[in-house]
Every structure is written in structure tokens, then in C-alpha cells.
Amino acid sequence: MTQEGAKYEHLYVVIEHEDGQPVPVSLEMLGEARRLMDGFNSKYSSDEKVVAVVLGNQIRPLCDELIFYGADVVIYADSPELTHAQSLIDTKVLNQIATDAALVKQYSPGSADFLKPRYMFFAADSIGRHLSSTVLASLDSGLASDINKLVIEDLDIKHEHKTKGLNLKYEKTLEMYRPDFSGFLWTTILCLDNRNPANPREFHPQACSIIPGVFEPLERNEGRKGMVIDFQPKLEPGDLKVKTLSRQLIQSAVQFDGKKSIVSFGRGIKDAPEENIQLIESLAQVIGAEIGVSLPISKKPFPVNERESSTYMIADRVIGTSGRKVAPALYIAIGISGAMQHIVGMKEAGFVIAINPDEDCPMKDECDIFIKGRMEDVLPALIEQLRIVKPAAVEVKKR
């Protein structure tokens, strides 16, 4: 049994959009897919495609945009029943598309033995995380979630169960990386066939959900050419039992966009959580900053009063791979160690100040100014000096 062969080909990217406008992560996934498959085709002398898959209603114009952003092929299913994302029906349609060999022959006539895509990407957001799990379950393969680095390599694998202890080569394997243990450790996830004769089984597509903001989209290029295919899904009355009667977009409670400065805090508040949050709040008010937090703070690790807990220890304020990506002119990291997961969310900030008693913390390598000290000592002095040079801000606070 082998991982090679024409049964598994091409990279499918599941596109999300709002009323025909692609959400940013969709274009980011297309850009990374383009880069990966260009390298893949060069390395293996092949011609496998980047295939964008999009569901919706009146979405034909979007298909051309997906070509401009890197897709070789766009397969779209256009129907009023697909206007809004619904896991039940979307899973069924995506399964049909991913397993339709006749569809593949339209854009790759040589794919005579196609069974499923080789690789498959979803967005790691509220829609994609759910949809990716149901689609991969329907395709009987595995899934890696919240990925922020991808590599395609030939790997020598020796495993008690996968290879029965033999050293075997797995070609064209997608290495899927994600930060774990609060961002201090990279985990590499592989979706490997079972080559143990006692339990042979193939797992394709190799699939993952990708964190928004990690990869760069390609420059839009109207000169790019590709194929657009209209797919007609096969639906039954039972597929339409769930209907969306009304839909309202809920804006985040915290608006980082447009803020020139952001003050973020982490577990370093632990010695006096309430008092330290109040200090951070004062600093933010003086400089007109929004307040962010590291992921552990959103888990409410310390007892504080209800106002501070419900205002600051919330997921909407998380900056990093599990939250928001920000790019303010000034970013102040207070009591944040600098886990990789957090760094990804703030690495595009213009100027970074870190306040931390641990001079060996990873955040020190990410900042422009590092202040070694306890926030209980540093913040009062900093706020006092800022109030001297920014009296207008203090007057605003007093009112």
C-alpha cells in the first residue's frame, strides 16, 4: 500500500465569504496554497492544481477574483439553499465535490483514478473549525486544527503501529505546525497512512484549518487565468430541514482597528490581579490605548471583581493566534512572557515596549524597549510621568 499514485491529487481550499466578498483568511489560504503547490510541482515534476471551492448564492463574480488571487480552478455551487453557511448541507455538498472524479477530469484529464484531494484547507474560524471537522469525518480522514506553518516533505517514518517498526518513506507529506502549551512548543501534526499489514488504511485528504492572519495573500493579478466550474449539488428534502430565518452579524465588543496604541497584559498580574488591572487601565486611559490580553487571561486564571473580569478577561480582547492580529503604532506588553502564540498577533506593531521582571523572557527579543521590573513598581512611575507630559488626557479622565 502506498501514499503515492493518482488516487489523491490537488489541493482544495474551502473559501468563506460574506455576500460574495471573500473574508481575508480565504485569500491568505489561497496564497499559501499557491506557494506550496508551485514548490510541489517543481520538486515532483507534476501539474497538480490549487482548487478553490466556494458555496453560496449568486457568487459567480467571486470565482474570477479567486483566480486573480492564485487559484488554478474554482468549483462553485450556486443555490439559494447555500446562501448562508449551514454545516449539514455544506458538509454534504463539499463531500460531493471532493469525491467527484468526473469533475476533476474537466480540469485535469490525466486524473483518471482520482478518489479524493491530496490536501485540503479550511479557515480556523467559527465556521471553518466546525465545517472542517464534519467534512473530514465524512471523507474518513484526519484533521489538524489551528495551523500556522505548512511544509511538504518526503519523510522517513518508523512507528510501532503505522509501519510495524519498519523505517518507511512517506512522500509528499504535509507537515502541519501549530503552537501548543501556550505557544512555547511547536507541534508537528502528520496525517499518515497505516502501512502496517495488520491494519492497512489510507488517510486522505491531509487536511487542516489555518489561523487567520498567518499567511500573506498574493497580489491581485487580473492577468491570471484559470477554469471556473459550475457544480450542481444533489440535495434531498431531508437536507433542507434546517433553515436560516434571519441572520445578524455581531460586531466584536472590542475594536482594535484604528487604535494607535494597545496595552496588553498577561499572567504577570498574578501578585495583585485587581490592583494591577486598575493600573493598566489607568495607563491605557492616559495614552488613549485599547486594552488587550494574552490567551491565558481569557480563561480567568485569577479571582477579580465582576466588572474587571467581564470587561477585560474575555476572548474578544485576546491577541494572538487564538484571537486577533493587531498592528498599532505602539504596543505595550505588560507581564507577558512572549509565547509564540501571542507574538504572532502583535509582531506587526510599529514600536514595542515590554515590562517584565524576567529578563530572559522571549518577549525581550520582540521589543524595542525592555523595562526589567515588576509592573507594581514600573506602572505608577510611568503613569505619573505621562500625566506630566499629557495633562489633557488626565483632564479627560477626570470628567
mmCIF file of C-alpha atoms in Angstrom:
data_model
loop_
_atom_site.group_PDB
_atom_site.id
_atom_site.type_symbol
_atom_site.label_atom_id
_atom_site.label_comp_id
_atom_site.label_asym_id
_atom_site.label_seq_id
_atom_site.Cartn_x
_atom_site.Cartn_y
_atom_site.Cartn_z
ATOM 1 C CA MET A 1 0.000 0.000 0.000
ATOM 2 C CA THR A 2 1.387 3.401 -0.887
ATOM 3 C CA GLN A 3 0.696 7.039 -0.354
ATOM 4 C CA GLU A 4 1.667 7.693 -3.964
ATOM 5 C CA GLY A 5 -0.487 7.393 -7.063
ATOM 6 C CA ALA A 6 -3.223 9.274 -8.842
ATOM 7 C CA LYS A 7 -5.926 8.440 -6.332
ATOM 8 C CA TYR A 8 -5.109 11.554 -4.326
ATOM 9 C CA GLU A 9 -4.278 14.764 -6.166
ATOM 10 C CA HIS A 10 -4.572 18.533 -5.980
ATOM 11 C CA LEU A 11 -5.031 20.969 -3.099
ATOM 12 C CA TYR A 12 -8.591 22.075 -2.308
ATOM 13 C CA VAL A 13 -9.166 25.363 -0.465
ATOM 14 C CA VAL A 14 -12.622 25.905 1.041
ATOM 15 C CA ILE A 15 -13.473 29.587 0.606
ATOM 16 C CA GLU A 16 -15.526 31.643 3.057
ATOM 17 C CA HIS A 17 -17.211 34.887 2.022
ATOM 18 C CA GLU A 18 -19.730 37.484 3.132
ATOM 19 C CA ASP A 19 -22.298 38.183 0.426
ATOM 20 C CA GLY A 20 -19.802 37.359 -2.306
ATOM 21 C CA GLN A 21 -16.822 39.157 -0.751
ATOM 22 C CA PRO A 22 -14.049 36.774 0.357
ATOM 23 C CA VAL A 23 -13.074 37.014 4.023
ATOM 24 C CA PRO A 24 -9.345 37.771 4.376
ATOM 25 C CA VAL A 25 -8.331 34.306 5.546
ATOM 26 C CA SER A 26 -9.686 32.814 2.323
ATOM 27 C CA LEU A 27 -7.243 34.824 0.232
ATOM 28 C CA GLU A 28 -4.466 34.068 2.729
ATOM 29 C CA MET A 29 -5.098 30.332 2.329
ATOM 30 C CA LEU A 30 -5.092 30.671 -1.456
ATOM 31 C CA GLY A 31 -1.756 32.478 -1.336
ATOM 32 C CA GLU A 32 -0.158 29.793 0.816
ATOM 33 C CA ALA A 33 -1.694 27.047 -1.343
ATOM 34 C CA ARG A 34 -0.216 28.688 -4.448
ATOM 35 C CA ARG A 35 3.251 28.869 -2.883
ATOM 36 C CA LEU A 36 3.094 25.272 -1.661
ATOM 37 C CA MET A 37 1.883 23.796 -4.945
ATOM 38 C CA ASP A 38 4.311 25.806 -7.069
ATOM 39 C CA GLY A 39 7.095 24.234 -4.997
ATOM 40 C CA PHE A 40 5.400 20.844 -5.087
ATOM 41 C CA ASN A 41 5.031 20.825 -8.886
ATOM 42 C CA SER A 42 8.602 21.956 -9.366
ATOM 43 C CA LYS A 43 10.011 19.367 -6.951
ATOM 44 C CA TYR A 44 7.960 16.423 -8.201
ATOM 45 C CA SER A 45 7.674 17.453 -11.875
ATOM 46 C CA SER A 46 3.895 17.354 -11.675
ATOM 47 C CA ASP A 47 0.971 19.609 -12.542
ATOM 48 C CA GLU A 48 -1.364 19.396 -9.576
ATOM 49 C CA LYS A 49 -3.795 22.253 -9.105
ATOM 50 C CA VAL A 50 -4.867 24.740 -6.470
ATOM 51 C CA VAL A 51 -8.647 24.317 -6.455
ATOM 52 C CA ALA A 52 -10.826 26.902 -4.704
ATOM 53 C CA VAL A 53 -14.212 25.558 -3.606
ATOM 54 C CA VAL A 54 -16.954 28.051 -2.808
ATOM 55 C CA LEU A 55 -20.625 27.636 -1.875
ATOM 56 C CA GLY A 56 -23.249 30.371 -1.880
ATOM 57 C CA ASN A 57 -25.909 32.227 -3.789
ATOM 58 C CA GLN A 58 -25.142 34.441 -6.793
ATOM 59 C CA ILE A 59 -21.409 34.004 -6.315
ATOM 60 C CA ARG A 60 -20.208 33.672 -9.901
ATOM 61 C CA PRO A 61 -18.336 37.052 -9.837
ATOM 62 C CA LEU A 62 -16.384 35.874 -6.784
ATOM 63 C CA CYS A 63 -14.949 32.990 -8.801
ATOM 64 C CA ASP A 64 -12.962 35.307 -11.068
ATOM 65 C CA GLU A 65 -11.495 37.034 -8.015
ATOM 66 C CA LEU A 66 -10.293 33.699 -6.646
ATOM 67 C CA ILE A 67 -8.450 33.067 -9.905
ATOM 68 C CA PHE A 68 -6.824 36.504 -9.623
ATOM 69 C CA TYR A 69 -5.641 35.565 -6.104
ATOM 70 C CA GLY A 70 -3.966 32.278 -7.009
ATOM 71 C CA ALA A 71 -6.466 29.518 -7.797
ATOM 72 C CA ASP A 72 -5.978 27.396 -10.916
ATOM 73 C CA VAL A 73 -9.542 26.133 -10.738
ATOM 74 C CA VAL A 74 -12.684 27.345 -8.967
ATOM 75 C CA ILE A 75 -15.521 24.917 -8.309
ATOM 76 C CA TYR A 76 -18.651 26.702 -7.152
ATOM 77 C CA ALA A 77 -22.099 25.554 -6.091
ATOM 78 C CA ASP A 78 -24.640 28.342 -6.517
ATOM 79 C CA SER A 79 -28.060 27.903 -4.942
ATOM 80 C CA PRO A 80 -30.489 29.858 -2.682
ATOM 81 C CA GLU A 81 -30.195 26.949 -0.229
ATOM 82 C CA LEU A 82 -26.489 27.767 0.130
ATOM 83 C CA THR A 83 -26.916 31.492 0.857
ATOM 84 C CA HIS A 84 -25.843 31.144 4.495
ATOM 85 C CA ALA A 85 -23.307 28.729 5.976
ATOM 86 C CA GLN A 86 -25.006 25.629 7.398
ATOM 87 C CA SER A 87 -22.894 22.709 8.479
ATOM 88 C CA LEU A 88 -25.345 19.964 7.499
ATOM 89 C CA ILE A 89 -25.877 20.961 3.889
ATOM 90 C CA ASP A 90 -22.415 22.446 3.344
ATOM 91 C CA THR A 91 -20.787 19.215 4.527
ATOM 92 C CA LYS A 92 -22.817 17.195 2.061
ATOM 93 C CA VAL A 93 -22.020 19.477 -0.893
ATOM 94 C CA LEU A 94 -18.311 19.662 -0.069
ATOM 95 C CA ASN A 95 -18.184 15.877 0.222
ATOM 96 C CA GLN A 96 -19.782 15.564 -3.210
ATOM 97 C CA ILE A 97 -17.287 17.987 -4.721
ATOM 98 C CA ALA A 98 -14.265 16.366 -3.041
ATOM 99 C CA THR A 99 -15.149 12.890 -4.278
ATOM 100 C CA ASP A 100 -16.389 13.699 -7.796
ATOM 101 C CA ALA A 101 -13.852 12.169 -10.211
ATOM 102 C CA ALA A 102 -15.775 13.368 -13.284
ATOM 103 C CA LEU A 103 -15.451 16.919 -12.006
ATOM 104 C CA VAL A 104 -11.692 16.566 -11.723
ATOM 105 C CA LYS A 105 -11.377 15.283 -15.289
ATOM 106 C CA GLN A 106 -12.705 18.641 -16.522
ATOM 107 C CA TYR A 107 -9.605 20.446 -15.280
ATOM 108 C CA SER A 108 -7.135 17.551 -15.075
ATOM 109 C CA PRO A 109 -7.875 14.950 -17.788
ATOM 110 C CA GLY A 110 -4.979 12.816 -16.603
ATOM 111 C CA SER A 111 -6.553 12.249 -13.175
ATOM 112 C CA ALA A 112 -8.196 9.007 -14.245
ATOM 113 C CA ASP A 113 -8.110 7.306 -10.843
ATOM 114 C CA PHE A 114 -8.990 10.271 -8.641
ATOM 115 C CA LEU A 115 -10.657 9.419 -5.333
ATOM 116 C CA LYS A 116 -10.116 12.446 -3.071
ATOM 117 C CA PRO A 117 -7.971 15.609 -2.847
ATOM 118 C CA ARG A 118 -4.380 15.168 -1.702
ATOM 119 C CA TYR A 119 -4.605 18.197 0.610
ATOM 120 C CA MET A 120 -7.477 20.331 1.893
ATOM 121 C CA PHE A 121 -7.514 23.712 3.698
ATOM 122 C CA PHE A 122 -10.214 25.344 5.826
ATOM 123 C CA ALA A 123 -10.226 28.560 7.847
ATOM 124 C CA ALA A 124 -9.662 28.227 11.592
ATOM 125 C CA ASP A 125 -12.608 30.466 12.483
ATOM 126 C CA SER A 126 -16.061 29.833 13.892
ATOM 127 C CA ILE A 127 -17.354 28.466 10.580
ATOM 128 C CA GLY A 128 -14.264 26.660 9.320
ATOM 129 C CA ARG A 129 -13.423 24.862 12.562
ATOM 130 C CA HIS A 130 -16.853 23.239 12.645
ATOM 131 C CA LEU A 131 -17.138 22.614 8.937
ATOM 132 C CA SER A 132 -13.655 21.103 8.621
ATOM 133 C CA SER A 133 -14.403 18.514 11.300
ATOM 134 C CA THR A 134 -17.677 17.369 9.730
ATOM 135 C CA VAL A 135 -16.268 17.304 6.194
ATOM 136 C CA LEU A 136 -13.163 15.313 7.166
ATOM 137 C CA ALA A 137 -15.306 12.892 9.151
ATOM 138 C CA SER A 138 -17.432 12.388 6.041
ATOM 139 C CA LEU A 139 -14.270 11.847 3.974
ATOM 140 C CA ASP A 140 -12.936 9.400 6.578
ATOM 141 C CA SER A 141 -9.637 11.161 7.144
ATOM 142 C CA GLY A 142 -7.863 13.178 9.821
ATOM 143 C CA LEU A 143 -7.695 16.884 10.564
ATOM 144 C CA ALA A 144 -5.150 19.213 12.170
ATOM 145 C CA SER A 145 -6.614 22.386 13.658
ATOM 146 C CA ASP A 146 -5.282 25.927 14.141
ATOM 147 C CA ILE A 147 -2.220 25.573 11.916
ATOM 148 C CA ASN A 148 0.194 28.445 11.219
ATOM 149 C CA LYS A 149 3.025 26.790 9.287
ATOM 150 C CA LEU A 150 2.968 24.265 6.441
ATOM 151 C CA VAL A 151 5.719 22.293 4.723
ATOM 152 C CA ILE A 152 5.562 19.482 2.138
ATOM 153 C CA GLU A 153 8.366 16.951 2.520
ATOM 154 C CA ASP A 154 9.370 13.335 2.000
ATOM 155 C CA LEU A 155 9.721 11.827 5.472
ATOM 156 C CA ASP A 156 11.328 8.657 6.776
ATOM 157 C CA ILE A 157 8.951 7.324 9.419
ATOM 158 C CA LYS A 158 9.457 4.464 11.845
ATOM 159 C CA HIS A 159 6.466 3.735 14.044
ATOM 160 C CA GLU A 160 5.266 0.747 16.001
ATOM 161 C CA HIS A 161 1.707 0.884 14.688
ATOM 162 C CA LYS A 162 1.929 2.889 11.429
ATOM 163 C CA THR A 163 4.847 0.948 9.913
ATOM 164 C CA LYS A 164 5.120 -2.064 12.191
ATOM 165 C CA GLY A 165 8.504 -0.836 13.321
ATOM 166 C CA LEU A 166 9.965 -0.561 9.816
ATOM 167 C CA ASN A 167 11.621 2.582 8.524
ATOM 168 C CA LEU A 168 9.447 3.649 5.555
ATOM 169 C CA LYS A 169 9.385 6.718 3.319
ATOM 170 C CA TYR A 170 6.204 8.790 3.198
ATOM 171 C CA GLU A 171 6.400 11.035 0.138
ATOM 172 C CA LYS A 172 4.616 14.358 -0.329
ATOM 173 C CA THR A 173 3.664 14.532 3.320
ATOM 174 C CA LEU A 174 2.103 17.735 4.598
ATOM 175 C CA GLU A 175 3.809 18.795 7.818
ATOM 176 C CA MET A 176 1.288 20.878 9.752
ATOM 177 C CA TYR A 177 2.668 23.006 12.565
ATOM 178 C CA ARG A 178 0.784 24.610 15.422
ATOM 179 C CA PRO A 179 1.843 26.286 18.680
ATOM 180 C CA ASP A 180 0.919 24.393 21.830
ATOM 181 C CA PHE A 181 1.433 24.685 25.572
ATOM 182 C CA SER A 182 0.541 28.398 25.472
ATOM 183 C CA GLY A 183 2.779 28.906 22.459
ATOM 184 C CA PHE A 184 6.048 27.654 23.956
ATOM 185 C CA LEU A 185 6.221 24.472 21.891
ATOM 186 C CA TRP A 186 5.737 23.698 18.207
ATOM 187 C CA THR A 187 3.726 20.595 17.488
ATOM 188 C CA THR A 188 4.043 18.944 14.076
ATOM 189 C CA ILE A 189 0.950 17.026 13.008
ATOM 190 C CA LEU A 190 1.073 14.404 10.244
ATOM 191 C CA CYS A 191 -1.791 12.565 8.579
ATOM 192 C CA LEU A 192 -0.160 9.256 7.643
ATOM 193 C CA ASP A 193 -1.464 6.078 6.046
ATOM 194 C CA ASN A 194 -1.374 2.903 8.082
ATOM 195 C CA ARG A 195 1.192 0.696 6.320
ATOM 196 C CA ASN A 196 1.143 -1.971 8.959
ATOM 197 C CA PRO A 197 -0.131 -5.120 7.146
ATOM 198 C CA ALA A 198 -2.220 -5.958 10.187
ATOM 199 C CA ASN A 199 -4.283 -2.771 9.813
ATOM 200 C CA PRO A 200 -3.810 -1.171 6.378
ATOM 201 C CA ARG A 201 -5.661 2.069 5.802
ATOM 202 C CA GLU A 202 -5.174 5.228 3.745
ATOM 203 C CA PHE A 203 -5.923 8.692 5.065
ATOM 204 C CA HIS A 204 -6.644 11.433 2.526
ATOM 205 C CA PRO A 205 -7.002 14.282 2.188
ATOM 206 C CA GLN A 206 -4.316 15.565 4.521
ATOM 207 C CA ALA A 207 -6.288 18.476 5.894
ATOM 208 C CA CYS A 208 -6.068 21.342 8.315
ATOM 209 C CA SER A 209 -7.716 24.548 9.468
ATOM 210 C CA ILE A 210 -5.493 27.627 9.134
ATOM 211 C CA ILE A 211 -5.324 30.507 11.585
ATOM 212 C CA PRO A 212 -6.393 33.854 10.072
ATOM 213 C CA GLY A 213 -3.643 36.432 9.654
ATOM 214 C CA VAL A 214 -0.732 33.995 9.493
ATOM 215 C CA PHE A 215 -0.086 33.863 5.745
ATOM 216 C CA GLU A 216 0.093 36.672 3.220
ATOM 217 C CA PRO A 217 -2.306 36.706 0.259
ATOM 218 C CA LEU A 218 -0.876 37.116 -3.210
ATOM 219 C CA GLU A 219 -1.090 40.410 -5.030
ATOM 220 C CA ARG A 220 -4.309 40.540 -7.055
ATOM 221 C CA ASN A 221 -3.415 39.808 -10.675
ATOM 222 C CA GLU A 222 -6.109 40.143 -13.331
ATOM 223 C CA GLY A 223 -3.722 38.534 -15.786
ATOM 224 C CA ARG A 224 -4.002 35.174 -14.065
ATOM 225 C CA LYS A 225 -6.056 32.605 -15.966
ATOM 226 C CA GLY A 226 -7.974 29.628 -14.643
ATOM 227 C CA MET A 227 -11.024 27.435 -15.037
ATOM 228 C CA VAL A 228 -14.389 28.035 -13.353
ATOM 229 C CA ILE A 229 -16.696 25.031 -12.972
ATOM 230 C CA ASP A 230 -20.378 25.209 -12.020
ATOM 231 C CA PHE A 231 -21.208 22.250 -9.756
ATOM 232 C CA GLN A 232 -24.804 21.151 -9.333
ATOM 233 C CA PRO A 233 -25.215 19.594 -5.863
ATOM 234 C CA LYS A 234 -27.560 16.676 -5.314
ATOM 235 C CA LEU A 235 -29.834 17.622 -2.434
ATOM 236 C CA GLU A 236 -32.739 15.768 -0.861
ATOM 237 C CA PRO A 237 -35.674 17.156 1.153
ATOM 238 C CA GLY A 238 -34.037 15.945 4.363
ATOM 239 C CA ASP A 239 -31.016 18.146 3.677
ATOM 240 C CA LEU A 240 -33.179 21.261 3.872
ATOM 241 C CA LYS A 241 -34.749 20.652 7.275
ATOM 242 C CA VAL A 242 -32.578 23.352 8.845
ATOM 243 C CA LYS A 243 -33.384 26.842 7.548
ATOM 244 C CA THR A 244 -31.916 30.241 8.397
ATOM 245 C CA LEU A 245 -34.894 32.521 9.050
ATOM 246 C CA SER A 246 -32.869 35.626 9.908
ATOM 247 C CA ARG A 247 -29.211 36.481 10.329
ATOM 248 C CA GLN A 248 -27.447 39.334 12.102
ATOM 249 C CA LEU A 249 -23.721 39.977 12.221
ATOM 250 C CA ILE A 250 -22.445 40.623 15.766
ATOM 251 C CA GLN A 251 -19.553 43.040 15.988
ATOM 252 C CA SER A 252 -16.744 42.366 18.441
ATOM 253 C CA ALA A 253 -17.103 44.144 21.781
ATOM 254 C CA VAL A 254 -13.525 45.393 21.420
ATOM 255 C CA GLN A 255 -12.364 47.438 18.453
ATOM 256 C CA PHE A 256 -8.593 47.327 18.000
ATOM 257 C CA ASP A 257 -8.771 48.635 14.449
ATOM 258 C CA GLY A 258 -7.898 52.293 14.240
ATOM 259 C CA LYS A 259 -6.218 52.380 17.670
ATOM 260 C CA LYS A 260 -2.717 53.835 17.501
ATOM 261 C CA SER A 261 -1.714 52.203 20.784
ATOM 262 C CA ILE A 262 -2.587 48.980 22.589
ATOM 263 C CA VAL A 263 -1.682 47.978 26.138
ATOM 264 C CA SER A 264 -1.782 44.235 26.747
ATOM 265 C CA PHE A 265 -1.325 42.243 29.901
ATOM 266 C CA GLY A 266 -0.710 38.631 30.792
ATOM 267 C CA ARG A 267 -0.291 36.385 33.787
ATOM 268 C CA GLY A 268 2.231 38.796 35.278
ATOM 269 C CA ILE A 269 -0.693 40.474 37.056
ATOM 270 C CA LYS A 270 -0.837 37.467 39.397
ATOM 271 C CA ASP A 271 0.558 39.112 42.564
ATOM 272 C CA ALA A 272 -2.318 41.598 42.790
ATOM 273 C CA PRO A 273 -4.726 40.991 39.907
ATOM 274 C CA GLU A 274 -7.348 43.640 40.643
ATOM 275 C CA GLU A 275 -4.893 46.378 41.557
ATOM 276 C CA ASN A 276 -2.694 45.625 38.573
ATOM 277 C CA ILE A 277 -5.606 45.667 36.128
ATOM 278 C CA GLN A 278 -6.568 49.062 37.516
ATOM 279 C CA LEU A 279 -3.001 50.300 36.935
ATOM 280 C CA ILE A 280 -3.110 49.009 33.362
ATOM 281 C CA GLU A 281 -6.496 50.651 32.874
ATOM 282 C CA SER A 282 -5.036 53.972 34.070
ATOM 283 C CA LEU A 283 -2.091 53.686 31.699
ATOM 284 C CA ALA A 284 -4.407 52.944 28.783
ATOM 285 C CA GLN A 285 -6.573 55.940 29.607
ATOM 286 C CA VAL A 286 -3.594 58.296 29.776
ATOM 287 C CA ILE A 287 -2.307 57.344 26.325
ATOM 288 C CA GLY A 288 -5.689 56.621 24.729
ATOM 289 C CA ALA A 289 -4.963 52.948 24.203
ATOM 290 C CA GLU A 290 -7.220 49.926 23.882
ATOM 291 C CA ILE A 291 -6.533 47.018 26.237
ATOM 292 C CA GLY A 292 -5.658 43.519 25.037
ATOM 293 C CA VAL A 293 -4.789 40.325 26.888
ATOM 294 C CA SER A 294 -2.859 37.125 26.335
ATOM 295 C CA LEU A 295 -4.814 33.914 25.852
ATOM 296 C CA PRO A 296 -4.415 32.569 29.447
ATOM 297 C CA ILE A 297 -6.055 35.716 30.847
ATOM 298 C CA SER A 298 -9.251 34.978 28.913
ATOM 299 C CA LYS A 299 -9.505 31.755 30.932
ATOM 300 C CA LYS A 300 -9.939 33.877 34.079
ATOM 301 C CA PRO A 301 -6.992 32.351 35.996
ATOM 302 C CA PHE A 302 -7.202 34.837 38.894
ATOM 303 C CA PRO A 303 -10.143 35.920 41.067
ATOM 304 C CA VAL A 304 -11.086 39.549 40.401
ATOM 305 C CA ASN A 305 -14.293 41.530 40.743
ATOM 306 C CA GLU A 306 -17.076 41.054 38.225
ATOM 307 C CA ARG A 307 -16.511 44.363 36.426
ATOM 308 C CA GLU A 308 -12.868 43.668 35.655
ATOM 309 C CA SER A 309 -13.497 40.037 34.868
ATOM 310 C CA SER A 310 -16.316 40.718 32.411
ATOM 311 C CA THR A 311 -14.580 43.753 30.923
ATOM 312 C CA TYR A 312 -11.030 42.508 30.473
ATOM 313 C CA MET A 313 -10.798 38.745 30.941
ATOM 314 C CA ILE A 314 -12.724 37.991 27.756
ATOM 315 C CA ALA A 315 -11.959 36.277 24.458
ATOM 316 C CA ASP A 316 -12.683 39.458 22.463
ATOM 317 C CA ARG A 317 -9.519 41.000 23.902
ATOM 318 C CA VAL A 318 -7.167 38.083 23.174
ATOM 319 C CA ILE A 319 -4.271 38.979 20.882
ATOM 320 C CA GLY A 320 -2.519 36.107 19.156
ATOM 321 C CA THR A 321 -3.256 33.032 17.137
ATOM 322 C CA SER A 322 -6.362 32.290 19.207
ATOM 323 C CA GLY A 323 -7.608 35.843 18.988
ATOM 324 C CA ARG A 324 -6.888 38.972 16.999
ATOM 325 C CA LYS A 325 -3.969 40.176 14.932
ATOM 326 C CA VAL A 326 -3.131 43.823 15.574
ATOM 327 C CA ALA A 327 -0.713 46.352 14.130
ATOM 328 C CA PRO A 328 -0.785 49.543 16.257
ATOM 329 C CA ALA A 329 1.941 52.177 16.169
ATOM 330 C CA LEU A 330 2.681 51.452 19.861
ATOM 331 C CA TYR A 331 2.275 48.135 21.664
ATOM 332 C CA ILE A 332 2.986 47.807 25.398
ATOM 333 C CA ALA A 333 3.238 44.236 26.686
ATOM 334 C CA ILE A 334 2.924 44.104 30.466
ATOM 335 C CA GLY A 335 3.619 40.868 32.300
ATOM 336 C CA ILE A 336 3.511 38.896 29.051
ATOM 337 C CA SER A 337 6.232 36.284 28.688
ATOM 338 C CA GLY A 338 6.148 36.262 24.883
ATOM 339 C CA ALA A 339 4.740 32.914 23.884
ATOM 340 C CA MET A 340 4.850 32.314 20.149
ATOM 341 C CA GLN A 341 1.058 32.237 20.075
ATOM 342 C CA HIS A 342 0.934 35.839 21.308
ATOM 343 C CA ILE A 343 3.842 37.108 19.215
ATOM 344 C CA VAL A 344 2.057 36.126 16.006
ATOM 345 C CA GLY A 345 -0.751 38.510 16.906
ATOM 346 C CA MET A 346 1.371 41.615 17.578
ATOM 347 C CA LYS A 347 4.528 41.191 15.514
ATOM 348 C CA GLU A 348 3.445 43.883 13.049
ATOM 349 C CA ALA A 349 3.214 46.575 15.744
ATOM 350 C CA GLY A 350 5.342 49.622 14.965
ATOM 351 C CA PHE A 351 7.092 50.097 18.316
ATOM 352 C CA VAL A 352 7.008 47.626 21.188
ATOM 353 C CA ILE A 353 7.675 48.200 24.883
ATOM 354 C CA ALA A 354 7.812 45.198 27.215
ATOM 355 C CA ILE A 355 7.613 45.372 31.005
ATOM 356 C CA ASN A 356 8.627 42.189 32.771
ATOM 357 C CA PRO A 357 10.784 41.200 35.781
ATOM 358 C CA ASP A 358 12.218 38.255 33.819
ATOM 359 C CA GLU A 359 14.945 39.499 31.517
ATOM 360 C CA ASP A 360 15.179 36.062 29.899
ATOM 361 C CA CYS A 361 11.545 36.041 28.737
ATOM 362 C CA PRO A 362 11.008 35.626 24.959
ATOM 363 C CA MET A 363 9.207 38.979 24.772
ATOM 364 C CA LYS A 364 12.557 40.700 25.312
ATOM 365 C CA ASP A 365 13.620 39.571 21.836
ATOM 366 C CA GLU A 366 10.461 41.030 20.282
ATOM 367 C CA CYS A 367 10.524 44.529 21.770
ATOM 368 C CA ASP A 368 12.250 47.823 21.047
ATOM 369 C CA ILE A 369 12.483 48.805 24.718
ATOM 370 C CA PHE A 370 12.590 46.289 27.555
ATOM 371 C CA ILE A 371 11.885 47.512 31.088
ATOM 372 C CA LYS A 372 13.010 44.997 33.671
ATOM 373 C CA GLY A 373 10.792 45.318 36.697
ATOM 374 C CA ARG A 374 7.538 44.413 38.421
ATOM 375 C CA MET A 375 4.530 46.158 36.979
ATOM 376 C CA GLU A 376 3.572 47.240 40.506
ATOM 377 C CA ASP A 377 6.755 49.325 40.572
ATOM 378 C CA VAL A 378 7.049 50.402 36.944
ATOM 379 C CA LEU A 379 3.483 51.402 36.078
ATOM 380 C CA PRO A 380 2.882 54.016 38.823
ATOM 381 C CA ALA A 381 6.097 55.811 37.867
ATOM 382 C CA LEU A 382 5.304 55.592 34.167
ATOM 383 C CA ILE A 383 1.748 56.864 34.618
ATOM 384 C CA GLU A 384 2.954 59.759 36.776
ATOM 385 C CA GLN A 385 5.431 60.885 34.141
ATOM 386 C CA LEU A 386 2.880 60.519 31.358
ATOM 387 C CA ARG A 387 0.397 62.635 33.283
ATOM 388 C CA ILE A 388 3.011 65.367 33.491
ATOM 389 C CA VAL A 389 3.548 65.407 29.740
ATOM 390 C CA LYS A 390 -0.104 64.671 28.848
ATOM 391 C CA PRO A 391 -2.242 66.784 31.238
ATOM 392 C CA ALA A 392 -5.073 66.980 28.713
ATOM 393 C CA ALA A 393 -5.523 63.228 28.864
ATOM 394 C CA VAL A 394 -5.775 63.383 32.655
ATOM 395 C CA GLU A 395 -8.458 66.056 32.449
ATOM 396 C CA VAL A 396 -10.484 63.901 30.121
ATOM 397 C CA LYS A 397 -10.210 61.010 32.561
ATOM 398 C CA LYS A 398 -11.350 63.161 35.492
ATOM 399 C CA ARG A 399 -14.503 64.237 33.699
#
